Each structure stands twice: as structure tokens, then as C-alpha cells.
Short mmCIF file of C-alpha atoms in Angstrom, two decimals:
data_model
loop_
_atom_site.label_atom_id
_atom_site.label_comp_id
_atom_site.label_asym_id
_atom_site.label_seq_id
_atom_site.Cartn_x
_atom_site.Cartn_y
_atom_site.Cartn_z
CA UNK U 1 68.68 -46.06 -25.03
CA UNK U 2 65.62 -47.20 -23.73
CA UNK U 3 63.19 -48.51 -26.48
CA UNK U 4 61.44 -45.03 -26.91
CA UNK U 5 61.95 -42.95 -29.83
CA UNK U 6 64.10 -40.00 -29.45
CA UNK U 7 61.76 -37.20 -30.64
CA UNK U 8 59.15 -38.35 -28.54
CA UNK U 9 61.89 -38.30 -24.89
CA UNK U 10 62.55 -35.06 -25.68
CA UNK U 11 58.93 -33.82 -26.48
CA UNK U 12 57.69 -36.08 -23.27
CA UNK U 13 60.93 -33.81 -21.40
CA UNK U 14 59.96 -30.64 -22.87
CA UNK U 15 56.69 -30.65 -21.70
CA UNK U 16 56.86 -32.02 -18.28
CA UNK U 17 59.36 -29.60 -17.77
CA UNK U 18 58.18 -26.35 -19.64
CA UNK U 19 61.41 -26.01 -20.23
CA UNK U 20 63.01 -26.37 -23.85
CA UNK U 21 66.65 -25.48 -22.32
CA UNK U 22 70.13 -27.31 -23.48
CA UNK U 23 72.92 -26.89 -21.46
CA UNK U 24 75.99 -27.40 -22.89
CA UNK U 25 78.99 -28.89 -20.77
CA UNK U 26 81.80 -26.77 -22.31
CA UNK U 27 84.59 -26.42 -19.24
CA UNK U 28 87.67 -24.22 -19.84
CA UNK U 29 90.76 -24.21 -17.65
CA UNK U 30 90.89 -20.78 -16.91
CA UNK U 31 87.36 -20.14 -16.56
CA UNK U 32 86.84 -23.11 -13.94
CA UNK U 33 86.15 -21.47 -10.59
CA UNK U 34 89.41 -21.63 -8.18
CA UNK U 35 88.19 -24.11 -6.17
CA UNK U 36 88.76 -26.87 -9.01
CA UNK U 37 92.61 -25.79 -9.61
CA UNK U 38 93.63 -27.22 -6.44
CA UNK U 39 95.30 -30.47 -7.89
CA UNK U 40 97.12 -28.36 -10.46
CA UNK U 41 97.12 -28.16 -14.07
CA UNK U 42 98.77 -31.55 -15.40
CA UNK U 43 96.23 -33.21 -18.09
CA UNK U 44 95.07 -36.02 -15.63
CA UNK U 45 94.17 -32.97 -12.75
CA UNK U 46 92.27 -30.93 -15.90
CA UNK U 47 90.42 -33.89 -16.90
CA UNK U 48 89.29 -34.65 -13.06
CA UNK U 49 88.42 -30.73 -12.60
CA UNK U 50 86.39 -30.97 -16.42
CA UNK U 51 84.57 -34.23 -14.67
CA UNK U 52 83.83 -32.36 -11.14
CA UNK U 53 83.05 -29.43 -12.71
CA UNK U 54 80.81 -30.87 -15.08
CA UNK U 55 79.15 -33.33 -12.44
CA UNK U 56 78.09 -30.40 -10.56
CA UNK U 57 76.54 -28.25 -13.33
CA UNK U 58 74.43 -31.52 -13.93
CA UNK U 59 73.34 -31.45 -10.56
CA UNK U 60 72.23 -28.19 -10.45
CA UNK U 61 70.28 -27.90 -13.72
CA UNK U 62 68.98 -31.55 -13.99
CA UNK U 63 65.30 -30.70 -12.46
CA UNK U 64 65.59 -27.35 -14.70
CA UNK U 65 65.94 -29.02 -18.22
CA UNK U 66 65.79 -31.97 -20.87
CA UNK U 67 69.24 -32.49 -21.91
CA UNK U 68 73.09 -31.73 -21.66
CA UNK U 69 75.49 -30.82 -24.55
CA UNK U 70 78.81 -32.08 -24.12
CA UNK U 71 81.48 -30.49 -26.41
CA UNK U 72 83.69 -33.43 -26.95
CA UNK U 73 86.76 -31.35 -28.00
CA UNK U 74 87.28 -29.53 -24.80
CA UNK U 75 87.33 -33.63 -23.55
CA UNK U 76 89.30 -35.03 -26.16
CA UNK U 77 91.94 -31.70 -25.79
CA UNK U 78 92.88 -33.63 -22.54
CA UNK U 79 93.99 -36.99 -23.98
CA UNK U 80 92.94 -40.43 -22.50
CA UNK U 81 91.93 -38.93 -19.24
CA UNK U 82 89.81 -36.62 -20.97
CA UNK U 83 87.78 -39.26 -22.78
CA UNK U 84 87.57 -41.12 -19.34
CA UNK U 85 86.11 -37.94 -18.18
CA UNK U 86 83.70 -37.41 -20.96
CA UNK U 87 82.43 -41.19 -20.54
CA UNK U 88 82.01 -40.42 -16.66
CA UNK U 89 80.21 -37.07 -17.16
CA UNK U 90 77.53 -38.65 -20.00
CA UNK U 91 77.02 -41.46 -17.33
CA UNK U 92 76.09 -38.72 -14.69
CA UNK U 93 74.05 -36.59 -16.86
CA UNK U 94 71.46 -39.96 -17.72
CA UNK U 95 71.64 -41.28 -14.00
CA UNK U 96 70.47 -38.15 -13.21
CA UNK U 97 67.49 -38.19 -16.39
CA UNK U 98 68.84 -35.66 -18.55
CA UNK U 99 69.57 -36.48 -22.20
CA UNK U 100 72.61 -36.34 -23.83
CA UNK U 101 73.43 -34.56 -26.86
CA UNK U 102 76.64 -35.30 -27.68
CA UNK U 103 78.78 -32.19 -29.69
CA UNK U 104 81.21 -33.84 -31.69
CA UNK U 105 80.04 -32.91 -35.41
CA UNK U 106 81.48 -36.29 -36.61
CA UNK U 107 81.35 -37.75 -40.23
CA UNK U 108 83.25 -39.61 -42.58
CA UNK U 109 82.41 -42.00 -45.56
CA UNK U 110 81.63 -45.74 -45.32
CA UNK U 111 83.07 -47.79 -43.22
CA UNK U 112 84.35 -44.83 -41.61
CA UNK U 113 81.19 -42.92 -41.08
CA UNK U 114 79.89 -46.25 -39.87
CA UNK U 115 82.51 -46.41 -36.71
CA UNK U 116 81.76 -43.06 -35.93
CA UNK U 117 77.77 -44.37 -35.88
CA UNK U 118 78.04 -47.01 -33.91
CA UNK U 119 80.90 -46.17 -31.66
CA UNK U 120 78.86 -43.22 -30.41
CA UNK U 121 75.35 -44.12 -30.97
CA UNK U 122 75.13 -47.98 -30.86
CA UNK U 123 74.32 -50.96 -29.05
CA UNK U 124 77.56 -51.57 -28.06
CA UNK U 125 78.83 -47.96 -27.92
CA UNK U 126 81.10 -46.76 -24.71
CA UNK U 127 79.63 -43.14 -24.78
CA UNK U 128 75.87 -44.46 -25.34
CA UNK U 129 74.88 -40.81 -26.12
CA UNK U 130 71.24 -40.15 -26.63
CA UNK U 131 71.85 -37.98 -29.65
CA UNK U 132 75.69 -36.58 -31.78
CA UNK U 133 75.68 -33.61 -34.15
CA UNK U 134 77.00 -34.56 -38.00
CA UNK U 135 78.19 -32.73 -40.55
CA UNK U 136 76.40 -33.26 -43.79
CA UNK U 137 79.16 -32.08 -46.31
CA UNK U 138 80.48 -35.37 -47.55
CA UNK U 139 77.06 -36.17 -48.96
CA UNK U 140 73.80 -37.99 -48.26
CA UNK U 141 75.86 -41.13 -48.08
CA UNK U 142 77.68 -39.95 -45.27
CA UNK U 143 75.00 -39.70 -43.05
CA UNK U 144 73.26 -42.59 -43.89
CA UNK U 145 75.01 -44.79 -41.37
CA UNK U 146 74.34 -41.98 -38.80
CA UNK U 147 70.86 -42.40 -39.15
CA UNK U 148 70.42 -46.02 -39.42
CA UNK U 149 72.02 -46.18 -36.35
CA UNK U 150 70.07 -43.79 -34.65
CA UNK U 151 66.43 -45.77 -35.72
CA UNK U 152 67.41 -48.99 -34.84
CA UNK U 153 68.28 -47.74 -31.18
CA UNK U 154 66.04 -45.05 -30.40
CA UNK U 155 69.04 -42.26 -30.70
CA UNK U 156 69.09 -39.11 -32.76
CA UNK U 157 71.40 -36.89 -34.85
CA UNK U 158 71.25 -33.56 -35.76
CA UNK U 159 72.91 -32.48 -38.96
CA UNK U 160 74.65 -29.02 -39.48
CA UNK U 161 72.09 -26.95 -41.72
CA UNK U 162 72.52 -23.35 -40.82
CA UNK U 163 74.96 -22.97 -38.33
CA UNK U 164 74.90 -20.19 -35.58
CA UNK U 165 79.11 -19.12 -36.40
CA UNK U 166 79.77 -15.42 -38.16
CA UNK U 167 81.41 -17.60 -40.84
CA UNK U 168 78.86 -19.81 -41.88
CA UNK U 169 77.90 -18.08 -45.17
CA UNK U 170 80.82 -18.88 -46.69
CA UNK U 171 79.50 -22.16 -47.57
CA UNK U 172 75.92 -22.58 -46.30
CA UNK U 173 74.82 -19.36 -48.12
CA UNK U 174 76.51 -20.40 -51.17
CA UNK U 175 74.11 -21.26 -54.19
CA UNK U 176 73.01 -24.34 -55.04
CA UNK U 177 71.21 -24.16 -57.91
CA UNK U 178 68.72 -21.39 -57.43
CA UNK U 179 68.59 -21.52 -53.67
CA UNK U 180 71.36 -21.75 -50.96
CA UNK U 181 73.45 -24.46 -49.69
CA UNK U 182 71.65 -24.80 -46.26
CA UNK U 183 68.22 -24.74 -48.15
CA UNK U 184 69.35 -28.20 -49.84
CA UNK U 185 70.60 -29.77 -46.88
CA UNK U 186 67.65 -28.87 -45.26
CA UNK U 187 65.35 -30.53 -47.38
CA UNK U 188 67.42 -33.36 -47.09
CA UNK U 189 67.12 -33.38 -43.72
CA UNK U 190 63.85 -32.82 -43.75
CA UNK U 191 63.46 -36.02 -45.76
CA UNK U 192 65.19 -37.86 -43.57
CA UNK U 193 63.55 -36.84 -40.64
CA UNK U 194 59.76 -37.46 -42.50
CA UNK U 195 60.88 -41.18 -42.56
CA UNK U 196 61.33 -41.80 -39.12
CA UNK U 197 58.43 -40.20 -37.19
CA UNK U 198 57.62 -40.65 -33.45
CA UNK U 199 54.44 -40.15 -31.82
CA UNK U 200 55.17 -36.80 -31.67
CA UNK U 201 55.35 -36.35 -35.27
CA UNK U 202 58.84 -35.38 -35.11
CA UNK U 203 62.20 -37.19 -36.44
CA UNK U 204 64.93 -38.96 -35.16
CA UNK U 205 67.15 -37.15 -37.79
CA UNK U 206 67.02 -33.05 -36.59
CA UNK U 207 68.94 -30.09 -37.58
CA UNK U 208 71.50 -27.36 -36.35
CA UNK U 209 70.09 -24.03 -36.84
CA UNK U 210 71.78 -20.99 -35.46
CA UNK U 211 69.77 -18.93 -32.77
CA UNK U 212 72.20 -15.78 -34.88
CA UNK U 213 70.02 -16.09 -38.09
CA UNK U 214 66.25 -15.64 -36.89
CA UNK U 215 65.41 -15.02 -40.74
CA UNK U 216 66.64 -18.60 -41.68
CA UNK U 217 65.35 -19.97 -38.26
CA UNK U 218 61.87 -18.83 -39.58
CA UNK U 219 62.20 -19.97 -42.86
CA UNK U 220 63.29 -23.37 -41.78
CA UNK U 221 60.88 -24.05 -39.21
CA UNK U 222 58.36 -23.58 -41.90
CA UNK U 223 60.22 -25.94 -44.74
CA UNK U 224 60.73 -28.48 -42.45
CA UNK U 225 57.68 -29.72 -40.08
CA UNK U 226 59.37 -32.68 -39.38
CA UNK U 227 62.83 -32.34 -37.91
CA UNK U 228 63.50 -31.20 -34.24
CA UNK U 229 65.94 -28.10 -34.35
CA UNK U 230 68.70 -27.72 -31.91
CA UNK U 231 69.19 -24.10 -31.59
CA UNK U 232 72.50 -22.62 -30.62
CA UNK U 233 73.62 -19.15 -30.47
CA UNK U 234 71.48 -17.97 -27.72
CA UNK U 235 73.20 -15.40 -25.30
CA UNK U 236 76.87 -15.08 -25.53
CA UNK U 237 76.46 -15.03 -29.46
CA UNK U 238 73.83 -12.75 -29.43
CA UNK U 239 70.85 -14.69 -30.10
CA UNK U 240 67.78 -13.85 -28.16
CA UNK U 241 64.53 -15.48 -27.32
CA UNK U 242 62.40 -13.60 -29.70
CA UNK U 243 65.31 -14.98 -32.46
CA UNK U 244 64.26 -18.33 -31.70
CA UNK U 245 60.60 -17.66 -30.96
CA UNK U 246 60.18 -19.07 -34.52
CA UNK U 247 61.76 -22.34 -34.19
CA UNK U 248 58.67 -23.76 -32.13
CA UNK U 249 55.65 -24.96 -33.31
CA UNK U 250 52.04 -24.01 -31.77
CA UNK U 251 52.34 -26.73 -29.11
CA UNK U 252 55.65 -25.49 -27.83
CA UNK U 253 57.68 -27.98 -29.47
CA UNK U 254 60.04 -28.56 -32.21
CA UNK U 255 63.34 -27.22 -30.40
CA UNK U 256 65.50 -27.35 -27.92
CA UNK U 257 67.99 -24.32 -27.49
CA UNK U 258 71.38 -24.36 -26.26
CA UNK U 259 73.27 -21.79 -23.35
CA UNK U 260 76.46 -22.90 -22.78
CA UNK U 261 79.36 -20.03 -21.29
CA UNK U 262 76.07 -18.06 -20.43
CA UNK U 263 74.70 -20.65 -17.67
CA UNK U 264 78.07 -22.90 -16.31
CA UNK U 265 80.32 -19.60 -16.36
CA UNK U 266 77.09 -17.45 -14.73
CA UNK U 267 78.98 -16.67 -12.04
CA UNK U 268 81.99 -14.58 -14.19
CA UNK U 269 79.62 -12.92 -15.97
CA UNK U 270 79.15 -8.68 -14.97
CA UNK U 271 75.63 -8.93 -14.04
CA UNK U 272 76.38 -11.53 -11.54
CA UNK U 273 79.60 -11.69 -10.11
CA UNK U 274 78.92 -9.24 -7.13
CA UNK U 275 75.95 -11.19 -6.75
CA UNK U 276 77.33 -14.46 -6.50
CA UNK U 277 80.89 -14.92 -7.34
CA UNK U 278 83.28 -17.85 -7.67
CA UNK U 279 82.60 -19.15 -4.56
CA UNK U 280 78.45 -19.40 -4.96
CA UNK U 281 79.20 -20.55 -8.52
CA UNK U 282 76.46 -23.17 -8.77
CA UNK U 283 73.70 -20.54 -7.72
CA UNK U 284 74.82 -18.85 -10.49
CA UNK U 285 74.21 -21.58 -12.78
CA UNK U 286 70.62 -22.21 -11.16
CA UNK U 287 69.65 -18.45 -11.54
CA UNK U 288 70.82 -18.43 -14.94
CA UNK U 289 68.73 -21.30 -16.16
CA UNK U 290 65.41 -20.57 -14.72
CA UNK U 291 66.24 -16.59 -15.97
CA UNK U 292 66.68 -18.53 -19.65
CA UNK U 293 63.72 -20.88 -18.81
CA UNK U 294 61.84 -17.62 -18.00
CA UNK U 295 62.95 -15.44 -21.07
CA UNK U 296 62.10 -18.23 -23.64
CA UNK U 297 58.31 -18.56 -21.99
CA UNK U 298 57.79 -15.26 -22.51
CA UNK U 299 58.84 -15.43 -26.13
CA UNK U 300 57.00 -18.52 -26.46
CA UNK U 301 53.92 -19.11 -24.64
CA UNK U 302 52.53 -22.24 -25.36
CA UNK U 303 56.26 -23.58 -23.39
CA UNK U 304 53.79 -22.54 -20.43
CA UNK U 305 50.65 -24.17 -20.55
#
């Protein structure tokens, strides 16, 4: 961390870039382009292809965007090697100025929920990710240690609140009392994020909300003026940029929205692989980011001012 609060690093990213684009760091074996399968497929040669791989999508996208998303299960999959991997891959991502949000939906109760905080988050932490997603469902005093964490050292957490899966309803629709599950996490949230403001008048304490539910996105945008929203669901779920048009406020800001099979796996995709192919893989990515940079201006205008 570097003594700056976390809403106001990305909003400071954000706008110098015009560019509100996440891109998440999700490798998978047999999507990897041939040219990483050379030291065959033991867990110790997956891990260094995940790390190569990985390296080189930051390369390519780190003038392009604000932050990375690292899925820490495809890591963790791989065993110790994998975690080596994942450390090496955050370190890349902030030598090269990107943020890192890591994706590892953690939580636990007390003293539990407290390693989790500080192991990812903390002073002494061996990932020091700028940001981890949390699931709320163990209660408000699960996440407690997740956000003190994240104000004393200038991190961030975003908290599951309507989540971008087919599934999601089954619980965040549910009612509590006379409004839905996701409504009263929200406002939690919301609460949360309302104590601990940056300049930017945002929270360190933001919230999951799916690209795939524009009605919600709407809705939540305007219940919680507050709290940053990370936005996934855009492309290979189905969201599109007029979905999460809504998420933003008038200056452009408020969200950050995730692409992750969409831009690293560009090149395997129908629309480009005559174009580019496995072997011009990382003009694939670059295409596909400044097309998503491109597509989410349009939708939003004030990203281009």
C-alpha cells in the first residue's frame, strides 16, 4: 500500500486513464496458447505457464487499465507452486502500476476472519493485494476484520451483494423482511463504505454487483452513493455496456468492470481467431481491451472527458 486511500487510486486511475476496465487473470490449462505447454503438464510446469502467461497479459494491458483480478482458485488448484505463482504475478501486476484486486471471496468468523484480513490485506501480508472480494453471509461481524484492515492500510474489499452467477437468486433474492437479501447487505455495505470516505467521496468497503442484473445494478447505484462497485459479468456472461451504464456516477466514476475469458482468451474467440490466432495471442488481448475501453465510453460518456 502506499499511504493513499484506495477509492481515491482507483478514481485518480480511472481518470487518467479513461478507462474503468478490470482484467481478470483467470488462466486455464487448456485454453493457454500452445506456446506455454512446452514444459508439459506436471503442477510445477502449470504453475510456471499460469505465471508466464499471466506476466504477459499484464504487460500488454497495463497502459490500457487500472487494475488486475486475480482468481486465486485457478492458483491455489496448482498447490504450493501455484501460490508461488500467484505471489509472483501480484508482484508484476504493481511493478508495472496496476492495482490488484484479489478474487478469493474469503471470510470466516473471528480470529479466523481476522487471518484471512491480515494475511491478504496487511502490513505484513505475503500477497499485499490492493483490494480481496468477501463474502458477507456469516454476518456483519465477519467482515468487520476485513474492513479494519483495509482502513488502517489504505486497501479495499468488496463484499458479494448481487452477484453476476444465474444462481444467485436463490439466496440474494430471498426476502428479508419486506425487501430482498442483497437489498440488506447492501445497505450494510453502504454503511460501511459511508464511514470510510476518500477524497473522492467513495469507500474503502465496495460491492460485487453483477453486470447480468442491470435492474439491480440501477437500483443499487442509486441506494448506495458511497461504495465503489466492481462489476462482473460483462461479455462472456452476457452483460453489456449499456447493463452497466448505470453503475457510474455523472463524473464517470463509481465502478470498475471486469472482462476476464473475453480479453486474455481474445485470441480463441470466433471473431478473432482468423484475425490473430494463437500465435499473435497478445494482440488479441490489446484489441480486446481498447474494443471494451471503447464500448464502455460510448455507454458512458463522461469516461471520456
Amino acid at each position: 500500500m502506499n499511504g493513499r486511500h484506495f477509492a481515491d487510486r482507483i478514481s485518480d486511475a480511472v481518470r487518467r486513464l479513461r478507462s474503468p476496465v478490470v482484467v481478470g487473470l483467470d488462466p486455464r490449462w487448456n485454453q493457454l496458447p500452445a506456446s506455454f505447454h512446452g514444459s508439459g503438464d506436471s503442477l510445477a510446469a502449470q504453475a510456471r505457464a499460469f505465471e508466464d502467461f499471466s506476466k504477459a497479459v499484464i504487460d500488454v494491458v497495463s497502459p490500457l487499465v487500472p487494475a488486475v483480478k486475480p482468481q486465486a482458485a485457478v492458483f491455489e488448484e496448482l498447490g504450493p507452486a501455484g501460490m508461488a505463482a500467484l505471489a509472483a504475478v501480484i508482484d508484476h501486476a504493481q511493478s508495472r502500476g496496476l492495482l490488484v484486486i484479489l478474487d478469493g471471496k474469503r471470510n470466516d468468523i473471528g480470529s479466523t476472519a481476522e487471518a484471512y484480513a491480515r494475511g491478504y490485506l496487511g502490513r505484513e501480508s505475503a500477497w499485499h493485494a490492493d483490494a480481496l472480494t468477501v463474502s458477507p453471509y456469516l454476518g456483519d461481524d465477519s467482515l468487520t476484520p476485513f474492513v479494519d484492515v483495509a482502513a488502517a492500510r489504505d486497501a479495499g474489499v468488496f463484499v458479494l451483494v448481487k452477484t453476476s452467477n444465474p444462481g444467485s437468486g436463490m439466496l440474494q433474492d430471498m426476502l428479508s423482511g419486506r425487501q430482498p437479501m442483497y437489498r440488506t447487505v447492501a445497505m450494510h455495505v453502504e454503511r460501511l463504505a459511508e464511514q470510510h470516505v476518500g477524497v473522492c467521496g467513495y469507500g474503502c468497503v465496495g460491492a460485487v454487483v453483477g453486470a447480468t442484473y442491470p435492474h439491480q445494478v440501477t437500483e443499487l447505484r442509486a441506494a448506495m452513493p458511497h461504495t465503489w462497485f466492481l462489476v462482473p459479468g460483462y461479455g462472456s456472461q452476457g452483460g453489456t455496456a449499456a447493463d452497466v451504464a448505470a453503475a457510474f456516477d455523472s463524473r464517470g466514476l463509481g465502478a470498475i468492470v471486469n472482462n476476464s475469458r473475453g480479453i486474455i482468451f481474445a485470441h480463441a474467440r470466433p471473431e478473432d481467431a482468423e484475425r490473430f490466432g494463437a500465435a499473435r495471442w497478445q494482440e488479441a488481448v490489446e484489441a480486446a481491451t481498447r474494443a471494451m475501453i471503447d464500448d464502455l465510453r460510448t455507454a458512458v460518456p463522461a469516461l471520456g472527458k
